């Protein structure tokens, strides 16, 4: 009786959003009021539909922190989803989504895979941690400007995993950690394409 009673039905978050481009990526940014309904200002795993086509993805924070603009989230719909939804840059799409506790595995960058292969103990812990923790490590590693700093982050990751530390410390999870489409850890505006 108790297990079923504890499960709460959460209403889907429904909204319209316009697809836009930053550099070569197609981005969907949630309206601020839709983002405010999510359980976290940081990364959040969701399942939902885009123009009635189902998807599951990680919403990334946009890193906005200013008095005149509330923080939001974004994601990069892949080509398969865009094709099935018959959607392209400039289109307004219908979105419905719900947070989920079932995290998808992140795509592990080649340099992270190579670093983990150099340390069996670190690799064993990497395999044991949750997908959410692996996302944290990858976001922390990529949130740098230079290849030298990225290498330092890889070295620190190995050191910490070898010391049984399951997550990076001192990492602000509400920043936009994708350097290709952000500046100073804030998502670029479509007009700021470089």
N, CA, C and O of each residue as an XYZ file, in Angstrom:
776
protein
N       0.822     -1.187      0.000
C       0.000      0.000      0.000
C       0.868      1.253      0.000
O       0.621      2.167     -0.787
N       1.882      1.316      0.867
C       2.712      2.506      1.021
C       3.489      2.871     -0.221
O       3.601      4.054     -0.541
N       4.045      1.877     -0.951
C       4.876      2.171     -2.117
C       4.080      2.876     -3.200
O       4.552      3.856     -3.777
N       2.864      2.383     -3.486
C       2.042      3.018     -4.520
C       1.540      4.376     -4.087
O       1.404      5.286     -4.904
N       1.265      4.514     -2.794
C       0.753      5.781     -2.294
C       1.820      6.878     -2.352
O       1.493      8.052     -2.523
N       3.103      6.496     -2.208
C       4.187      7.474     -2.219
C       4.506      7.988     -3.609
O       5.111      9.051     -3.745
N       4.115      7.258     -4.645
C       4.403      7.701     -6.009
C       3.450      8.835     -6.373
O       2.232      8.663     -6.370
N       4.022      9.993     -6.686
C       3.209     11.149     -7.057
C       3.195     11.291     -8.562
O       4.209     11.100     -9.234
N       2.027     11.629     -9.079
C       1.942     11.911    -10.507
C       2.340     13.369    -10.714
O       1.761     14.273    -10.111
N       3.308     13.579    -11.551
C       3.763     14.927    -11.851
C       3.244     15.293    -13.240
O       3.444     14.556    -14.206
N       2.582     16.435    -13.323
C       2.042     16.874    -14.612
C       3.171     17.232    -15.560
O       4.190     17.779    -15.140
N       2.994     16.927    -16.836
C       4.018     17.321    -17.816
C       4.153     18.845    -17.886
O       3.194     19.582    -17.653
N       5.342     19.288    -18.205
C       5.607     20.706    -18.444
C       5.466     20.901    -19.951
O       6.245     20.351    -20.729
N       4.474     21.683    -20.358
C       4.187     21.866    -21.787
C       4.456     23.316    -22.186
O       4.121     24.250    -21.458
N       5.066     23.480    -23.356
C       5.398     24.822    -23.814
C       5.704     24.794    -25.312
O       5.858     23.733    -25.918
N       5.786     25.993    -25.886
C       6.268     26.183    -27.252
C       7.627     26.851    -27.163
O       7.871     27.676    -26.283
N       8.506     26.488    -28.081
C       9.830     27.126    -28.117
C      10.310     27.171    -29.558
O       9.975     26.310    -30.371
N      11.097     28.185    -29.853
C      11.654     28.333    -31.196
C      13.052     27.720    -31.222
O      13.866     27.989    -30.339
N      13.327     26.912    -32.217
C      14.658     26.337    -32.397
C      15.584     27.400    -32.973
O      15.205     28.130    -33.889
N      16.789     27.485    -32.439
C      17.744     28.438    -32.980
C      19.117     27.796    -33.074
O      19.338     26.678    -32.609
N      20.020     28.526    -33.681
C      21.362     28.001    -33.927
C      22.387     28.840    -33.179
O      22.334     30.070    -33.178
N      23.321     28.142    -32.545
C      24.521     28.774    -31.999
C      25.679     28.016    -32.622
O      25.781     26.797    -32.483
N      26.549     28.741    -33.305
C      27.586     28.114    -34.125
C      26.884     27.111    -35.042
O      25.964     27.509    -35.758
N      27.262     25.854    -35.058
C      26.590     24.908    -35.973
C      25.543     24.054    -35.268
O      24.963     23.165    -35.892
N      25.287     24.299    -33.990
C      24.350     23.478    -33.227
C      22.942     24.046    -33.255
O      22.752     25.257    -33.146
N      21.959     23.176    -33.401
C      20.561     23.544    -33.221
C      20.241     23.382    -31.741
O      20.500     22.334    -31.151
N      19.676     24.433    -31.147
C      19.439     24.484    -29.697
C      17.959     24.763    -29.430
O      17.316     25.534    -30.143
N      17.444     24.128    -28.402
C      16.125     24.453    -27.885
C      16.321     24.952    -26.457
O      16.798     24.221    -25.589
N      15.949     26.193    -26.232
C      16.055     26.790    -24.885
C      14.664     26.845    -24.295
O      13.732     27.344    -24.926
N      14.523     26.331    -23.081
C      13.226     26.340    -22.427
C      12.828     27.761    -22.044
O      13.679     28.553    -21.640
N      11.549     28.092    -22.166
C      11.089     29.370    -21.624
C      11.353     29.388    -20.108
O      11.324     28.344    -19.457
N      11.606     30.565    -19.563
C      11.954     30.676    -18.146
C      10.892     30.054    -17.240
O      11.232     29.400    -16.254
N       9.604     30.251    -17.562
C       8.555     29.702    -16.690
C       8.508     28.179    -16.747
O       8.159     27.542    -15.753
N       8.849     27.584    -17.883
C       8.907     26.117    -17.980
C      10.093     25.590    -17.187
O       9.971     24.603    -16.462
N      11.236     26.245    -17.324
C      12.438     25.838    -16.598
C      12.229     25.943    -15.091
O      12.724     25.104    -14.337
N      11.499     26.967    -14.645
C      11.260     27.170    -13.215
C      10.487     26.011    -12.584
O      10.522     25.843    -11.365
N       9.788     25.207    -13.394
C       9.022     24.077    -12.877
C       9.884     22.820    -12.674
O       9.418     21.830    -12.110
N      11.131     22.865    -13.132
C      12.026     21.711    -12.981
C      12.544     21.627    -11.555
O      12.570     22.635    -10.848
N      12.962     20.427    -11.115
C      13.402     20.254     -9.727
C      14.795     20.804     -9.436
O      15.199     20.853     -8.274
N      15.537     21.217    -10.461
C      16.912     21.657    -10.241
C      17.293     22.780    -11.190
O      16.845     22.806    -12.336
N      18.122     23.715    -10.718
C      18.697     24.739    -11.592
C      19.861     24.152    -12.362
O      20.308     24.745    -13.344
N      20.362     23.002    -11.942
C      21.452     22.326    -12.627
C      20.927     21.374    -13.676
O      19.770     21.456    -14.088
N      21.798     20.458    -14.111
C      21.397     19.504    -15.139
C      20.250     18.638    -14.632
O      20.203     18.257    -13.463
N      19.328     18.336    -15.542
C      18.126     17.577    -15.205
C      17.822     16.620    -16.343
O      17.773     17.030    -17.503
N      17.619     15.355    -16.025
C      17.242     14.370    -17.042
C      15.727     14.411    -17.225
O      14.971     14.431    -16.253
N      15.297     14.425    -18.483
C      13.865     14.482    -18.780
C      13.511     13.497    -19.885
O      14.357     13.097    -20.685
N      12.247     13.120    -19.906
C      11.688     12.423    -21.060
C      10.494     13.252    -21.503
O       9.869     13.937    -20.693
N      10.181     13.188    -22.783
C       9.081     14.001    -23.272
C       8.843     13.814    -24.741
O       9.226     12.804    -25.331
N       8.197     14.816    -25.335
C       7.930     14.794    -26.773
C       8.249     16.158    -27.361
O       8.114     17.189    -26.702
N       8.677     16.138    -28.621
C       8.883     17.345    -29.409
C       8.046     17.153    -30.656
O       8.322     16.258    -31.455
N       7.020     17.986    -30.838
C       6.049     17.786    -31.924
C       5.531     16.344    -31.917
O       5.411     15.710    -32.965
N       5.230     15.845    -30.726
C       4.674     14.497    -30.484
C       5.659     13.357    -30.728
O       5.258     12.194    -30.674
N       6.929     13.646    -30.993
C       7.943     12.605    -31.173
C       8.670     12.428    -29.827
O       9.208     13.397    -29.292
N       8.691     11.203    -29.274
C       9.304     10.999    -27.962
C      10.824     11.150    -27.980
O      11.490     10.830    -28.965
N      11.351     11.647    -26.858
C      12.798     11.763    -26.684
C      13.109     11.673    -25.197
O      12.228     11.822    -24.350
N      14.373     11.429    -24.901
C      14.894     11.468    -23.532
C      16.241     12.155    -23.625
O      17.071     11.793    -24.460
N      16.464     13.147    -22.770
C      17.707     13.914    -22.886
C      18.080     14.562    -21.565
O      17.294     14.603    -20.619
N      19.287     15.057    -21.532
C      19.769     15.847    -20.415
C      19.543     17.315    -20.737
O      20.009     17.811    -21.763
N      18.826     18.009    -19.859
C      18.708     19.460    -19.976
C      19.906     20.062    -19.265
O      20.198     19.731    -18.116
N      20.581     20.936    -19.954
C      21.750     21.607    -19.390
C      21.328     22.999    -18.921
O      20.455     23.613    -19.534
N      21.933     23.506    -17.845
C      21.638     24.871    -17.418
C      22.249     25.881    -18.380
O      23.280     25.620    -19.001
N      21.592     27.050    -18.497
C      22.128     28.067    -19.399
C      23.151     28.969    -18.727
O      23.808     29.767    -19.396
N      23.294     28.851    -17.400
C      24.306     29.619    -16.687
C      23.935     31.059    -16.400
O      24.734     31.797    -15.824
N      22.734     31.478    -16.791
C      22.307     32.867    -16.590
C      22.136     33.127    -15.095
O      21.525     32.338    -14.375
N      22.679     34.230    -14.658
C      22.511     34.656    -13.275
C      22.562     36.173    -13.275
O      23.615     36.783    -13.094
N      21.391     36.765    -13.483
C      21.328     38.229    -13.478
C      19.977     38.656    -12.936
O      19.013     37.893    -13.003
N      19.894     39.886    -12.391
C      18.634     40.342    -11.794
C      17.498     40.482    -12.803
O      16.331     40.355    -12.433
N      17.821     40.743    -14.078
C      16.776     40.959    -15.070
C      16.458     39.726    -15.919
O      15.628     39.806    -16.824
N      17.096     38.599    -15.645
C      16.801     37.384    -16.406
C      16.940     36.178    -15.486
O      17.941     36.024    -14.786
N      15.914     35.323    -15.500
C      15.965     34.118    -14.676
C      16.724     33.025    -15.423
O      16.748     33.008    -16.654
N      17.343     32.112    -14.673
C      18.050     31.010    -15.329
C      17.081     30.072    -16.029
O      15.906     29.988    -15.673
N      17.588     29.378    -17.018
C      16.776     28.423    -17.758
C      17.639     27.207    -18.101
O      18.744     27.048    -17.583
N      17.122     26.367    -18.969
C      17.802     25.157    -19.430
C      17.743     25.097    -20.950
O      16.951     25.802    -21.575
N      18.576     24.262    -21.534
C      18.603     24.064    -22.980
C      18.982     22.631    -23.267
O      19.492     21.919    -22.403
N      18.722     22.216    -24.505
C      19.268     20.948    -24.993
C      19.451     21.028    -26.496
O      18.908     21.902    -27.171
N      20.226     20.096    -26.990
C      20.539     20.024    -28.411
C      19.793     18.826    -29.002
O      20.256     17.694    -28.869
N      18.638     19.057    -29.657
C      17.942     17.927    -30.292
C      18.826     17.340    -31.389
O      19.413     18.078    -32.180
N      18.918     16.016    -31.434
C      19.760     15.410    -32.466
C      19.035     15.395    -33.817
O      17.834     15.652    -33.894
N      19.779     15.094    -34.865
C      19.229     15.116    -36.229
C      18.064     14.142    -36.395
O      17.100     14.435    -37.102
N      18.155     13.000    -35.750
C      17.081     12.006    -35.845
C      15.773     12.556    -35.272
O      14.715     12.416    -35.885
N      15.851     13.179    -34.098
C      14.655     13.767    -33.479
C      14.118     14.907    -34.330
O      12.911     14.993    -34.558
N      14.998     15.780    -34.802
C      14.550     16.899    -35.634
C      13.887     16.411    -36.908
O      12.872     16.964    -37.332
N      14.456     15.369    -37.528
C      13.869     14.833    -38.753
C      12.500     14.226    -38.503
O      11.558     14.482    -39.254
N      12.384     13.419    -37.445
C      11.097     12.780    -37.130
C      10.041     13.819    -36.753
O       8.858     13.647    -37.048
N      10.477     14.898    -36.098
C       9.550     15.955    -35.685
C       9.293     16.975    -36.794
O       8.503     17.903    -36.624
N       9.974     16.792    -37.937
C       9.857     17.730    -39.056
C      10.095     19.162    -38.575
O       9.295     20.067    -38.814
N      11.232     19.331    -37.885
C      11.543     20.625    -37.288
C      12.952     21.053    -37.675
O      13.853     20.227    -37.825
N      13.122     22.366    -37.833
C      14.427     22.926    -38.204
C      14.601     24.275    -37.519
O      13.663     24.814    -36.932
N      15.811     24.810    -37.603
C      16.111     26.118    -37.027
C      15.091     27.137    -37.524
O      14.787     27.199    -38.715
N      14.569     27.933    -36.597
C      13.573     28.950    -36.928
C      12.153     28.486    -36.677
O      11.252     29.316    -36.556
N      11.926     27.170    -36.594
C      10.585     26.635    -36.343
C      10.220     26.758    -34.866
O      11.081     26.657    -33.992
N       8.951     26.974    -34.602
C       8.428     26.895    -33.241
C       7.881     25.494    -33.060
O       7.080     25.026    -33.869
N       8.309     24.826    -32.007
C       7.928     23.439    -31.763
C       7.118     23.329    -30.478
O       7.220     24.165    -29.580
N       6.310     22.272    -30.418
C       5.515     21.952    -29.227
C       6.301     20.949    -28.400
O       6.714     19.908    -28.913
N       6.512     21.253    -27.120
C       7.302     20.383    -26.260
C       6.513     20.039    -25.007
O       5.841     20.889    -24.423
N       6.605     18.792    -24.609
C       6.062     18.322    -23.341
C       7.158     17.488    -22.692
O       7.716     16.599    -23.335
N       7.473     17.759    -21.434
C       8.519     16.967    -20.788
C       8.265     16.796    -19.301
O       7.538     17.568    -18.676
N       8.890     15.759    -18.752
C       8.827     15.464    -17.329
C      10.206     15.033    -16.848
O      10.907     14.304    -17.551
N      10.600     15.474    -15.663
C      11.857     14.990    -15.101
C      11.781     13.475    -14.874
O      10.715     12.934    -14.581
N      12.914     12.811    -15.011
C      12.988     11.376    -14.759
C      14.239     11.075    -13.950
O      15.241     11.783    -14.050
N      14.172     10.029    -13.154
C      15.337      9.604    -12.371
C      16.162      8.575    -13.126
O      17.202      8.135    -12.636
N      15.709      8.186    -14.320
C      16.419      7.204    -15.138
C      17.362      7.940    -16.092
O      16.960      8.375    -17.172
N      18.620      8.068    -15.673
C      19.605      8.828    -16.428
C      20.158      8.021    -17.586
O      20.454      6.834    -17.448
N      20.294      8.680    -18.735
C      20.958      8.042    -19.873
C      22.465      8.210    -19.692
O      22.923      9.133    -19.019
N      23.211      7.322    -20.292
C      24.661      7.385    -20.210
C      25.189      8.540    -21.063
O      24.705      8.765    -22.172
N      26.170      9.262    -20.550
C      26.773     10.316    -21.375
C      27.678      9.710    -22.429
O      28.171      8.593    -22.276
N      27.891     10.458    -23.499
C      28.901     10.070    -24.483
C      30.255     10.441    -23.877
O      30.503     11.602    -23.550
N      31.113      9.457    -23.734
C      32.396      9.679    -23.064
C      33.427     10.140    -24.094
O      33.707      9.422    -25.054
N      33.993     11.334    -23.901
C      34.999     11.827    -24.847
C      36.204     10.896    -24.924
O      36.522     10.186    -23.970
N      36.860     10.914    -26.063
C      37.996     10.021    -26.311
C      39.119     10.212    -25.288
O      39.721      9.234    -24.846
N      39.406     11.461    -24.909
C      40.495     11.670    -23.952
C      40.149     11.157    -22.555
O      41.036     10.748    -21.806
N      38.852     11.177    -22.200
C      38.429     10.622    -20.911
C      38.578      9.100    -20.940
O      39.073      8.504    -19.983
N      38.150      8.477    -22.033
C      38.288      7.027    -22.187
C      39.750      6.611    -22.100
O      40.087      5.627    -21.441
N      40.615      7.367    -22.770
C      42.052      7.060    -22.766
C      42.631      7.202    -21.357
O      43.411      6.359    -20.915
N      42.247      8.268    -20.655
C      42.739      8.474    -19.283
C      42.286      7.340    -18.370
O      43.078      6.827    -17.581
N      41.030      6.949    -18.471
C      40.513      5.870    -17.626
C      41.202      4.545    -17.926
O      41.418      3.735    -17.025
N      41.547      4.324    -19.193
C      42.232      3.080    -19.575
C      43.614      2.985    -18.941
O      44.170      1.892    -18.829
N      44.174      4.120    -18.526
C      45.514      4.115    -17.932
C      45.509      3.748    -16.446
O      46.567      3.555    -15.847
N      44.313      3.652    -15.854
C      44.226      3.374    -14.417
C      43.078      2.410    -14.131
O      41.920      2.825    -14.090
N      43.387      1.125    -13.933
C      42.326      0.147    -13.658
C      41.463      0.505    -12.444
O      40.254      0.276    -12.459
N      42.076      1.066    -11.387
C      41.289      1.421    -10.200
C      40.304      2.549    -10.517
O      39.137      2.483    -10.130
N      40.770      3.575    -11.217
C      39.894      4.690    -11.589
C      38.781      4.195    -12.510
O      37.624      4.585    -12.356
N      39.131      3.340    -13.465
C      38.135      2.807    -14.396
C      37.089      1.979    -13.662
O      35.905      2.058    -13.990
N      37.499      1.191    -12.680
C      36.553      0.376    -11.911
C      35.557      1.261    -11.161
O      34.364      0.959    -11.119
N      36.049      2.363    -10.564
C      35.131      3.263     -9.865
C      34.237      3.984    -10.863
O      33.048      4.167    -10.603
N      34.787      4.396    -11.996
C      33.994      5.035    -13.054
C      32.836      4.130    -13.460
O      31.710      4.596    -13.639
N      33.112      2.848    -13.604
C      32.063      1.894    -13.989
C      31.034      1.698    -12.882
O      29.899      1.304    -13.148
N      31.431      1.974    -11.640
C      30.552      1.756    -10.491
C      29.683      2.967    -10.161
O      28.606      2.805     -9.588
N      30.126      4.177    -10.510
C      29.355      5.371    -10.160
C      28.112      5.473    -11.047
O      27.999      4.786    -12.062
N      27.195      6.334    -10.649
C      25.941      6.492    -11.382
C      26.162      7.245    -12.695
O      27.151      7.964    -12.837
N      25.252      7.086    -13.648
C      25.345      7.900    -14.869
C      25.356      9.401    -14.559
O      26.041     10.165    -15.239
N      24.608      9.826    -13.547
C      24.593     11.240    -13.181
C      25.987     11.701    -12.745
O      26.418     12.797    -13.104
N      26.685     10.876    -11.981
C      28.043     11.223    -11.557
C      28.992     11.270    -12.759
O      29.876     12.126    -12.815
N      28.814     10.350    -13.727
C      29.655     10.387    -14.927
C      29.393     11.679    -15.716
O      30.327     12.284    -16.243
N      28.118     12.102    -15.798
C      27.802     13.383    -16.434
C      28.538     14.516    -15.722
O      29.095     15.397    -16.376
N      28.545     14.501    -14.377
C      29.246     15.544    -13.621
C      30.719     15.603    -14.001
O      31.254     16.685    -14.245
N      31.377     14.450    -14.054
C      32.795     14.434    -14.410
C      33.021     14.986    -15.814
O      33.919     15.800    -16.028
N      32.212     14.548    -16.759
C      32.396     14.992    -18.149
C      32.149     16.488    -18.275
O      32.898     17.187    -18.957
N      31.105     16.982    -17.620
C      30.819     18.422    -17.673
C      31.957     19.216    -17.029
O      32.326     20.281    -17.523
N      32.512     18.703    -15.932
C      33.608     19.391    -15.255
C      34.860     19.410    -16.126
O      35.567     20.417    -16.181
N      35.130     18.315    -16.797
C      36.322     18.227    -17.658
C      36.201     19.159    -18.865
O      37.178     19.806    -19.244
N      35.028     19.233    -19.464
C      34.886     20.031    -20.688
C      34.741     21.523    -20.418
O      34.870     22.325    -21.343
N      34.474     21.917    -19.171
C      34.180     23.321    -18.852
C      35.441     24.159    -18.710
O      35.576     24.938    -17.767
N      36.355     23.996    -19.645
C      37.611     24.751    -19.589
C      37.910     25.349    -20.962
O      37.325     24.945    -21.967
N      38.812     26.300    -20.992
C      39.081     27.012    -22.241
C      40.270     26.473    -23.017
O      40.320     26.619    -24.238
N      41.238     25.849    -22.332
C      42.453     25.430    -23.032
C      42.672     23.930    -22.903
O      42.169     23.288    -21.980
N      43.424     23.391    -23.837
C      43.750     21.960    -23.789
C      44.638     21.645    -22.591
O      44.569     20.544    -22.045
N      45.472     22.601    -22.175
C      46.327     22.389    -21.008
C      45.482     22.237    -19.737
O      45.736     21.353    -18.919
N      44.479     23.103    -19.579
C      43.605     23.022    -18.411
C      42.764     21.751    -18.466
O      42.516     21.117    -17.440
N      42.333     21.388    -19.652
C      41.572     20.147    -19.788
C      42.426     18.957    -19.350
O      41.928     18.062    -18.667
N      43.705     18.934    -19.732
C      44.590     17.845    -19.315
C      44.740     17.829    -17.796
O      44.770     16.761    -17.185
N      44.835     19.010    -17.188
C      44.904     19.077    -15.716
C      43.645     18.487    -15.097
O      43.723     17.769    -14.100
N      42.487     18.782    -15.679
C      41.238     18.222    -15.168
C      41.226     16.698    -15.308
O      40.758     15.998    -14.411
N      41.730     16.190    -16.412
C      41.814     14.734    -16.580
C      42.714     14.115    -15.514
O      42.380     13.078    -14.940
N      43.854     14.752    -15.252
C      44.773     14.256    -14.229
C      44.129     14.276    -12.844
O      44.277     13.333    -12.066
N      43.411     15.363    -12.543
C      42.731     15.476    -11.249
C      41.630     14.424    -11.149
O      41.446     13.819    -10.093
N      40.892     14.199    -12.248
C      39.852     13.173    -12.249
C      40.443     11.818    -11.872
O      39.914     11.123    -11.004
N      41.537     11.449    -12.526
C      42.175     10.162    -12.225
C      42.621     10.091    -10.767
O      42.420      9.076    -10.099
N      43.219     11.157    -10.286
C      43.677     11.190     -8.901
C      42.510     11.014     -7.933
O      42.588     10.225     -6.991
N      41.438     11.745     -8.171
C      40.279     11.673     -7.269
C      39.591     10.308     -7.348
O      39.220      9.751     -6.315
N      39.415      9.762     -8.548
C      38.808      8.439     -8.674
C      39.678      7.387     -7.990
O      39.159      6.465     -7.362
N      40.985      7.520     -8.108
C      41.890      6.589     -7.437
C      41.835      6.716     -5.919
O      42.242      5.803     -5.201
N      41.332      7.852     -5.429
C      41.153      8.057     -3.983
C      39.690      7.824     -3.579
O      39.252      8.261     -2.515
N      38.943      7.126     -4.448
C      37.542      6.752     -4.188
C      36.591      7.942     -4.092
O      35.545      7.845     -3.450
N      36.940      9.059     -4.720
C      36.029     10.201     -4.773
C      35.138     10.038     -6.002
O      35.629      9.942     -7.127
N      33.834     10.009     -5.778
C      32.883      9.653     -6.820
C      32.438     10.831     -7.694
O      31.855     10.622     -8.758
N      32.707     12.065     -7.254
C      32.283     13.249     -8.001
C      33.342     14.334     -7.912
O      34.115     14.375     -6.955
N      33.380     15.217     -8.909
C      34.291     16.360     -8.794
C      33.782     17.288     -7.687
O      32.573     17.412     -7.488
N      34.677     17.919     -6.989
C      34.234     18.860     -5.960
C      34.332     20.280     -6.509
O      34.987     20.532     -7.520
N      33.685     21.170     -5.838
C      33.799     22.605     -6.157
C      33.395     22.911     -7.599
O      34.048     23.709     -8.270
N      32.334     22.285     -8.069
C      31.867     22.503     -9.435
C      30.448     23.034     -9.385
O      29.563     22.374     -8.840
N      30.214     24.206     -9.939
C      28.893     24.812     -9.962
C      28.070     24.145    -11.061
O      28.306     24.381    -12.245
N      27.112     23.319    -10.672
C      26.333     22.527    -11.614
C      25.295     23.374    -12.367
O      24.623     22.855    -13.258
N      25.152     24.657    -12.031
C      24.164     25.483    -12.727
C      24.793     26.342    -13.831
O      24.123     27.194    -14.415
N      26.085     26.114    -14.115
C      26.747     26.834    -15.199
C      26.627     26.063    -16.506
O      26.478     24.841    -16.503
N      26.690     26.777    -17.613
C      26.716     26.141    -18.924
C      28.154     25.697    -19.180
O      29.043     26.528    -19.364
N      28.374     24.395    -19.191
C      29.744     23.877    -19.261
C      30.181     23.479    -20.668
O      31.232     22.862    -20.836
N      29.388     23.825    -21.675
C      29.736     23.470    -23.058
C      30.417     24.667    -23.717
O      29.742     25.607    -24.136
N      31.761     24.643    -23.813
C      32.473     25.820    -24.318
C      32.149     26.177    -25.766
O      32.325     27.330    -26.159
N      31.684     25.227    -26.565
C      31.395     25.497    -27.975
C      30.252     26.499    -28.146
O      30.203     27.228    -29.136
N      29.332     26.529    -27.171
C      28.157     27.396    -27.309
C      27.966     28.327    -26.115
O      26.868     28.830    -25.878
N      29.045     28.549    -25.368
C      28.926     29.438    -24.213
C      30.150     30.349    -24.112
O      31.189     30.112    -24.729
N      29.983     31.388    -23.316
C      31.095     32.279    -22.998
C      30.968     32.602    -21.516
O      29.893     32.972    -21.042
N      32.076     32.459    -20.787
C      32.059     32.687    -19.343
C      30.959     31.872    -18.661
O      30.312     32.344    -17.726
N      30.759     30.661    -19.136
C      29.826     29.678    -18.572
C      28.360     30.098    -18.689
O      27.518     29.668    -17.900
N      28.064     30.946    -19.685
C      26.689     31.349    -19.975
C      26.413     31.038    -21.441
O      27.222     31.353    -22.314
N      25.253     30.410    -21.707
C      24.854     30.079    -23.072
C      24.823     31.343    -23.922
O      24.248     32.353    -23.518
N      25.440     31.287    -25.100
C      25.420     32.416    -26.021
C      24.001     32.654    -26.531
O      23.188     31.733    -26.607
N      23.730     33.883    -26.870
C      22.471     34.220    -27.535
C      22.647     33.913    -29.020
O      23.773     33.925    -29.517
N      21.556     33.637    -29.738
C      21.685     33.336    -31.164
C      22.394     34.442    -31.933
O      23.066     34.154    -32.923
N      22.267     35.685    -31.516
C      22.906     36.798    -32.211
C      24.407     36.883    -31.912
O      25.125     37.659    -32.542
N      24.881     36.074    -30.939
C      26.286     36.117    -30.564
C      27.087     34.982    -31.201
O      28.112     34.558    -30.666
N      26.617     34.500    -32.336
C      27.304     33.384    -32.978
C      28.711     33.790    -33.355
O      28.955     34.906    -33.811
N      29.662     32.834    -33.150
C      31.061     33.131    -33.481
C      31.527     32.245    -34.619
O      32.678     32.342    -35.045
